[in-house]
Short mmCIF file of C-alpha atoms in Angstrom, two decimals:
data_model
loop_
_atom_site.label_atom_id
_atom_site.label_comp_id
_atom_site.label_asym_id
_atom_site.label_seq_id
_atom_site.Cartn_x
_atom_site.Cartn_y
_atom_site.Cartn_z
CA MET D 1 -59.56 1.79 -15.56
CA ALA D 2 -62.40 -0.72 -15.20
CA LEU D 3 -63.36 -0.34 -18.87
CA THR D 4 -59.72 -0.71 -19.95
CA MET D 5 -59.33 -3.86 -17.86
CA LEU D 6 -62.54 -5.28 -19.34
CA CYS D 7 -61.39 -4.64 -22.92
CA LEU D 8 -57.88 -5.99 -22.38
CA THR D 9 -59.06 -9.13 -20.59
CA LEU D 10 -61.53 -9.75 -23.42
CA VAL D 11 -58.70 -9.57 -25.97
CA VAL D 12 -56.45 -11.86 -23.91
CA PHE D 13 -59.33 -14.29 -23.30
CA PHE D 14 -59.94 -14.49 -27.03
CA MET D 15 -56.27 -15.12 -27.84
CA VAL D 16 -55.66 -17.84 -25.25
CA ASN D 17 -58.85 -19.62 -26.35
CA LEU D 18 -57.83 -19.92 -29.99
CA GLU D 19 -58.30 -23.38 -31.52
CA PRO D 20 -54.60 -24.46 -31.48
CA ASN D 21 -54.36 -23.63 -27.76
CA LEU D 22 -57.54 -25.57 -26.96
CA ARG D 23 -56.30 -28.63 -28.85
CA LYS D 24 -52.94 -28.53 -27.07
CA LEU D 25 -54.73 -28.22 -23.74
CA SER D 26 -56.94 -31.21 -24.43
CA ILE D 27 -53.98 -33.31 -25.62
CA SER D 28 -52.04 -32.44 -22.45
CA GLN D 29 -55.01 -33.62 -20.38
CA LEU D 30 -55.58 -36.78 -22.42
CA ASP D 31 -52.79 -38.44 -24.40
CA MET D 32 -50.53 -37.56 -27.31
CA ARG D 33 -52.11 -40.40 -29.30
CA SER D 34 -55.70 -39.26 -28.67
CA SER D 35 -57.95 -39.22 -31.69
CA ASP D 36 -59.74 -36.14 -32.92
CA GLU D 37 -62.99 -37.61 -31.58
CA HIS D 38 -61.55 -37.92 -28.07
CA ILE D 39 -60.14 -34.41 -28.24
CA GLU D 40 -63.44 -32.97 -29.41
CA SER D 41 -65.33 -34.93 -26.76
CA TRP D 42 -63.08 -33.59 -24.00
CA LEU D 43 -63.50 -30.00 -25.21
CA GLN D 44 -67.27 -30.43 -25.41
CA ARG D 45 -67.47 -32.04 -21.98
CA ASN D 46 -65.46 -29.28 -20.28
CA GLY D 47 -67.37 -26.40 -21.84
CA TYR D 48 -64.70 -25.18 -24.25
CA ARG D 49 -67.11 -25.49 -27.19
CA ASP D 50 -69.74 -23.25 -25.61
CA ASN D 51 -70.39 -19.75 -26.92
CA PHE D 52 -67.36 -17.47 -26.54
CA PHE D 53 -69.17 -14.77 -24.58
CA VAL D 54 -70.79 -17.37 -22.33
CA ARG D 55 -67.33 -18.70 -21.44
CA TYR D 56 -66.04 -15.16 -20.90
CA GLY D 57 -69.03 -14.46 -18.65
CA ARG D 58 -68.25 -17.60 -16.65
CA TRP D 59 -64.67 -16.49 -16.20
CA LEU D 60 -65.85 -13.06 -15.04
CA GLY D 61 -68.44 -14.62 -12.74
CA VAL D 62 -71.62 -13.21 -14.28
CA VAL D 63 -72.70 -16.51 -15.88
CA GLN D 64 -73.12 -19.77 -13.98
CA LYS D 65 -70.51 -22.47 -14.43
CA GLN D 66 -71.94 -25.87 -15.33
CA PRO D 67 -70.62 -29.21 -14.03
CA ASN D 68 -69.69 -32.11 -16.29
CA VAL D 69 -71.90 -35.13 -16.82
CA ASN D 70 -70.42 -38.64 -16.53
CA ALA D 71 -71.37 -41.74 -18.50
CA GLU D 72 -74.24 -42.46 -16.11
CA GLY D 73 -75.67 -39.00 -16.67
CA GLU D 74 -74.71 -37.76 -13.18
CA PRO D 75 -73.23 -34.28 -12.68
CA VAL D 76 -69.56 -34.30 -11.65
CA PRO D 77 -67.04 -31.48 -11.08
CA ARG D 78 -65.06 -30.31 -14.11
CA PHE D 79 -61.77 -30.48 -12.23
CA SER D 80 -61.81 -32.56 -9.05
CA TYR D 81 -58.50 -31.15 -7.81
CA CYS D 82 -60.05 -27.67 -7.49
CA ASN D 83 -62.96 -28.77 -5.30
CA GLU D 84 -65.52 -27.43 -7.74
CA PRO D 85 -69.12 -28.25 -6.81
CA ALA D 86 -71.04 -30.74 -8.92
CA GLU D 87 -73.84 -28.22 -9.53
CA PRO D 88 -74.28 -24.90 -11.34
CA TYR D 89 -72.68 -22.02 -9.47
CA TYR D 90 -71.30 -18.51 -9.91
CA GLY D 91 -67.55 -18.62 -9.60
CA GLY D 92 -65.33 -16.16 -11.45
CA ILE D 93 -63.12 -13.13 -11.05
CA LEU D 94 -65.90 -11.11 -9.40
CA GLN D 95 -66.25 -13.85 -6.75
CA GLY D 96 -62.48 -14.11 -6.26
CA ASP D 97 -62.28 -17.44 -8.09
CA PHE D 98 -59.50 -17.39 -10.70
CA GLY D 99 -60.21 -20.89 -11.95
CA CYS D 100 -58.19 -24.10 -12.05
CA SER D 101 -54.62 -24.65 -13.12
CA THR D 102 -54.50 -27.68 -15.41
CA LYS D 103 -50.71 -27.76 -15.27
CA PHE D 104 -50.21 -27.63 -11.49
CA LYS D 105 -53.48 -29.45 -10.57
CA THR D 106 -54.59 -26.81 -8.10
CA THR D 107 -56.52 -23.56 -8.00
CA VAL D 108 -55.00 -20.60 -9.83
CA ALA D 109 -55.02 -18.53 -6.63
CA GLU D 110 -52.91 -21.10 -4.75
CA LYS D 111 -50.28 -21.01 -7.48
CA LEU D 112 -50.46 -17.37 -8.64
CA PHE D 113 -50.43 -15.41 -5.39
CA PRO D 114 -47.42 -17.13 -3.75
CA ALA D 115 -45.54 -16.61 -7.03
CA LEU D 116 -46.64 -12.98 -7.10
CA GLY D 117 -45.44 -12.58 -3.51
CA ALA D 118 -42.04 -14.01 -4.42
CA THR D 119 -41.77 -11.57 -7.33
CA GLY D 120 -42.90 -8.74 -5.04
CA ILE D 121 -39.93 -9.43 -2.78
CA LEU D 122 -37.64 -9.45 -5.81
CA MET D 123 -39.11 -6.21 -7.17
CA PHE D 124 -38.82 -4.50 -3.78
CA TRP D 125 -35.10 -5.14 -3.61
CA VAL D 126 -34.65 -4.16 -7.26
CA MET D 127 -36.36 -0.81 -6.62
CA ALA D 128 -34.54 -0.33 -3.30
CA THR D 129 -31.24 -0.85 -5.11
CA MET D 130 -32.02 0.86 -8.40
CA VAL D 131 -33.83 4.08 -7.45
CA PRO D 132 -31.38 5.59 -4.88
CA ILE D 133 -28.33 4.80 -7.04
CA ALA D 134 -29.99 6.14 -10.20
CA LEU D 135 -31.16 9.36 -8.53
CA LEU D 136 -27.74 9.95 -7.01
CA ILE D 137 -26.01 9.44 -10.37
CA GLY D 138 -28.51 11.67 -12.18
CA ILE D 139 -28.32 14.47 -9.62
CA LEU D 140 -24.52 14.47 -9.55
CA ALA D 141 -24.33 14.50 -13.36
CA GLY D 142 -26.94 17.26 -13.65
CA MET D 143 -25.27 19.44 -11.04
CA ARG D 144 -21.96 19.27 -12.92
CA GLU D 145 -23.14 19.52 -16.51
CA GLY D 146 -20.32 19.30 -19.03
CA THR D 147 -17.66 18.27 -16.53
CA ARG D 148 -15.65 15.07 -16.55
CA THR D 149 -17.91 13.69 -13.82
CA ASP D 150 -20.98 14.33 -15.95
CA ARG D 151 -19.47 12.68 -19.01
CA SER D 152 -18.26 9.63 -17.10
CA LEU D 153 -21.60 9.06 -15.37
CA SER D 154 -23.50 9.62 -18.63
CA VAL D 155 -21.40 7.06 -20.50
CA ALA D 156 -21.91 4.54 -17.69
CA SER D 157 -25.67 5.18 -17.71
CA ILE D 158 -25.98 4.75 -21.47
CA THR D 159 -23.93 1.54 -21.31
CA THR D 160 -26.17 -0.05 -18.67
CA THR D 161 -29.35 1.00 -20.50
CA ALA D 162 -28.05 -0.45 -23.76
CA THR D 163 -27.37 -3.83 -22.13
CA PRO D 164 -30.56 -5.95 -21.96
CA GLU D 165 -31.28 -8.24 -19.03
CA TYR D 166 -30.53 -11.46 -20.88
CA VAL D 167 -27.04 -10.16 -21.72
CA SER D 168 -26.13 -8.79 -18.28
CA GLY D 169 -27.59 -11.92 -16.67
CA VAL D 170 -25.29 -14.14 -18.70
CA ILE D 171 -22.33 -11.86 -17.96
CA PHE D 172 -22.99 -11.97 -14.20
CA THR D 173 -23.38 -15.75 -14.33
CA VAL D 174 -20.08 -16.13 -16.17
CA VAL D 175 -18.26 -13.74 -13.84
CA PHE D 176 -19.52 -15.24 -10.58
CA ALA D 177 -19.61 -18.87 -11.70
CA SER D 178 -16.62 -19.32 -14.00
CA TRP D 179 -14.21 -16.71 -12.68
CA LEU D 180 -15.01 -16.36 -9.00
CA GLY D 181 -16.54 -19.80 -8.45
CA TRP D 182 -19.27 -18.43 -6.18
CA LEU D 183 -22.04 -20.54 -7.70
CA ASN D 184 -22.38 -24.27 -7.32
CA GLY D 185 -24.92 -26.86 -8.35
CA SER D 186 -26.99 -26.68 -5.17
CA ALA D 187 -27.18 -22.90 -5.20
CA ALA D 188 -28.09 -22.76 -8.86
CA SER D 189 -30.91 -25.25 -8.39
CA ALA D 190 -32.48 -23.47 -5.40
CA THR D 191 -35.83 -22.09 -6.44
CA GLY D 192 -38.73 -20.15 -5.04
CA PRO D 193 -38.95 -17.88 -2.00
CA GLY D 194 -38.15 -20.79 0.28
CA GLY D 195 -34.90 -21.54 -1.55
CA ILE D 196 -33.40 -18.10 -2.00
CA SER D 197 -29.71 -18.18 -2.82
CA PHE D 198 -27.07 -15.88 -4.23
CA SER D 199 -27.55 -17.32 -7.70
CA ASN D 200 -31.34 -17.13 -7.91
CA PHE D 201 -31.97 -13.93 -5.92
CA THR D 202 -28.97 -11.61 -5.72
CA LEU D 203 -28.04 -12.06 -9.37
CA PRO D 204 -31.59 -11.35 -10.62
CA VAL D 205 -31.71 -8.20 -8.47
CA MET D 206 -28.36 -7.05 -9.88
CA THR D 207 -29.41 -7.91 -13.45
CA MET D 208 -32.65 -5.90 -13.37
CA ALA D 209 -31.28 -3.04 -11.28
CA ILE D 210 -28.32 -2.45 -13.60
CA TYR D 211 -30.62 -2.13 -16.60
CA GLY D 212 -32.99 0.33 -14.92
CA ILE D 213 -30.36 2.50 -13.25
CA GLY D 214 -29.12 4.02 -16.50
CA TYR D 215 -32.57 5.03 -17.77
CA ILE D 216 -33.68 6.71 -14.52
CA ALA D 217 -30.27 8.36 -14.12
CA ARG D 218 -30.44 9.85 -17.63
CA MET D 219 -33.94 11.23 -17.01
CA THR D 220 -32.89 12.65 -13.65
CA ARG D 221 -29.82 14.28 -15.19
CA ALA D 222 -31.85 15.92 -17.97
CA SER D 223 -34.40 17.20 -15.47
CA MET D 224 -31.68 18.47 -13.12
CA VAL D 225 -29.89 20.30 -15.95
CA GLU D 226 -33.13 22.03 -16.94
CA VAL D 227 -33.94 23.08 -13.38
CA MET D 228 -30.44 24.41 -12.70
CA THR D 229 -30.82 26.90 -15.57
CA GLN D 230 -34.09 28.38 -14.24
CA GLN D 231 -34.30 32.00 -13.14
CA TYR D 232 -35.23 31.23 -9.52
CA ILE D 233 -32.05 29.17 -9.13
CA ARG D 234 -29.96 32.11 -10.32
CA THR D 235 -31.83 34.41 -7.96
CA ALA D 236 -31.14 32.10 -5.03
CA ARG D 237 -27.43 32.03 -5.91
CA LEU D 238 -27.33 35.83 -6.18
CA LYS D 239 -28.85 36.08 -2.70
CA GLY D 240 -25.77 34.34 -1.37
CA LEU D 241 -27.14 30.86 -0.75
CA SER D 242 -24.57 28.10 -0.98
CA PHE D 243 -24.60 25.78 -3.95
CA SER D 244 -25.58 22.75 -1.85
CA SER D 245 -28.41 24.71 -0.21
CA VAL D 246 -29.77 25.80 -3.59
CA VAL D 247 -29.70 22.23 -4.85
CA VAL D 248 -31.36 20.69 -1.79
CA LYS D 249 -33.97 23.38 -1.04
CA HIS D 250 -34.89 24.63 -4.50
CA ALA D 251 -33.70 22.43 -7.35
CA LEU D 252 -34.14 18.90 -6.06
CA ARG D 253 -37.93 18.79 -5.64
CA ASN D 254 -38.64 20.25 -9.07
CA ALA D 255 -35.99 18.05 -10.66
CA LEU D 256 -37.63 14.90 -9.26
CA ILE D 257 -41.01 15.49 -10.93
CA ALA D 258 -40.11 13.86 -14.25
CA PRO D 259 -38.07 10.99 -12.70
CA PHE D 260 -41.02 10.18 -10.41
CA THR D 261 -43.16 9.36 -13.43
CA VAL D 262 -40.35 7.28 -14.92
CA ILE D 263 -39.85 5.41 -11.63
CA MET D 264 -43.54 4.48 -11.48
CA LEU D 265 -43.34 3.20 -15.05
CA GLN D 266 -40.60 0.81 -13.95
CA PHE D 267 -43.17 -1.44 -12.26
CA PRO D 268 -44.78 -2.59 -15.54
CA TRP D 269 -41.28 -2.98 -16.98
CA LEU D 270 -40.26 -5.11 -14.01
CA LEU D 271 -43.18 -7.46 -14.66
CA THR D 272 -41.87 -8.08 -18.18
CA GLY D 273 -38.24 -8.08 -17.07
CA VAL D 274 -38.82 -10.79 -14.47
CA VAL D 275 -40.11 -13.14 -17.16
CA ILE D 276 -36.63 -13.32 -18.68
CA VAL D 277 -34.67 -13.07 -15.46
CA GLU D 278 -36.73 -15.51 -13.39
CA VAL D 279 -36.54 -18.19 -16.08
CA MET D 280 -32.80 -17.58 -16.52
CA PHE D 281 -32.09 -17.95 -12.79
CA ARG D 282 -35.00 -20.35 -12.05
CA TYR D 283 -36.58 -18.07 -9.48
CA GLN D 284 -40.15 -19.34 -9.15
CA GLY D 285 -42.04 -16.07 -9.15
CA PHE D 286 -44.61 -14.40 -11.38
CA GLY D 287 -42.52 -14.46 -14.55
CA TYR D 288 -41.58 -18.12 -14.15
CA THR D 289 -45.24 -19.01 -13.54
CA LEU D 290 -46.33 -17.03 -16.60
CA VAL D 291 -43.89 -18.93 -18.83
CA GLU D 292 -45.00 -22.27 -17.38
CA ALA D 293 -48.66 -21.35 -17.98
CA ALA D 294 -48.01 -20.27 -21.57
CA GLY D 295 -45.83 -23.28 -22.35
CA ASN D 296 -48.43 -25.73 -21.07
CA ASN D 297 -51.58 -23.98 -22.36
CA ASP D 298 -52.80 -23.50 -18.80
CA ILE D 299 -55.62 -21.16 -19.81
CA ASP D 300 -56.97 -20.11 -16.40
CA LEU D 301 -53.50 -19.52 -14.96
CA LEU D 302 -52.47 -17.55 -18.05
CA LEU D 303 -55.61 -15.41 -17.74
CA GLY D 304 -54.87 -14.82 -14.06
CA CYS D 305 -51.34 -13.66 -14.87
CA SER D 306 -52.69 -11.35 -17.58
CA LEU D 307 -55.24 -9.85 -15.20
CA VAL D 308 -52.54 -9.13 -12.62
CA SER D 309 -50.34 -7.51 -15.29
CA VAL D 310 -53.16 -5.23 -16.47
CA PHE D 311 -54.01 -4.27 -12.88
CA VAL D 312 -50.39 -3.42 -12.02
CA VAL D 313 -49.96 -1.27 -15.16
CA LEU D 314 -53.18 0.69 -14.61
CA SER D 315 -52.56 1.13 -10.86
CA THR D 316 -49.04 2.47 -11.34
CA GLN D 317 -50.32 4.84 -14.04
CA LEU D 318 -52.92 6.17 -11.59
CA ILE D 319 -50.34 6.60 -8.82
CA SER D 320 -48.05 8.34 -11.30
CA ASP D 321 -50.76 10.84 -12.31
CA VAL D 322 -51.73 11.58 -8.69
CA GLY D 323 -48.09 11.87 -7.59
CA TYR D 324 -47.23 14.12 -10.53
CA ALA D 325 -50.03 16.51 -9.55
CA TYR D 326 -48.82 16.47 -5.95
CA LEU D 327 -45.23 17.26 -6.87
CA ASN D 328 -46.07 19.89 -9.50
CA PRO D 329 -47.88 22.91 -7.93
CA ARG D 330 -48.95 24.27 -11.32
CA ILE D 331 -50.89 21.12 -12.18
CA ARG D 332 -52.36 20.97 -8.67
CA VAL D 333 -53.62 24.56 -8.91
CA GLN D 334 -55.15 23.98 -12.34
#
């Protein structure tokens, strides 16, 4: 995991430090009418013309960061709004320093972690809504394979999975705003965790949950159908156990092995899904912050968002592997 994170962050660091991005960053910090000499001077002064691996080492925290030098030859902080010392120091990811946000004029940590917390609340309610409903639909459809109930639930699941977030989000907005009149200007403009409203919280939860329900339900149904045809299920029925008892005591645990892996994989999907949904509903969480960082060439903030994304993906993969071994006795024994 550590090696994967190192490789991925190196690739992302290289891409966000491409020449067009650096020029846009310098122009945003100077003036649209700045000459090439001023742009180049700013990049040189702030260390963006140093060796690539030296800059990557500074971001990691294994190479000292150097202060700027003013016209009088005195050392000054690179970014005064981040309280950086006017002397060489080690300050990077390994020291818990994510850098400075040139867009929001503050440290990356002060902007990133509150946004991540807001998205965490959103993701919690998405999972709390999505997982129970999806499992219930999948189990009911798998128990009654081939029946009208199975066909109806399967069609509904496929329909929700085939509808991307940006489509269902628009549909929900039209339904609740134009038809029901539930949204108004003040509610639609409420942003962030301190301004949670129906429009910028409930609708995003519904939008993301609807999309994920169908996929998990289909996986649960397929797993349930496979388990219900196993020999030990037939043996339990022949022993006189009721159908509900067979399902709860014997079929359910084995049927949830595959959906568990799929559920854990929803966390990386949610990180990408919130980018669209949070911008659409102006919910100031991780996705909204990521778009703002990318749109304004905020390099340190963009790198911080990328690091969090890589960490979440790798962590959920690890939990998925451990949980799969716990649920599946054959893998645990091996």
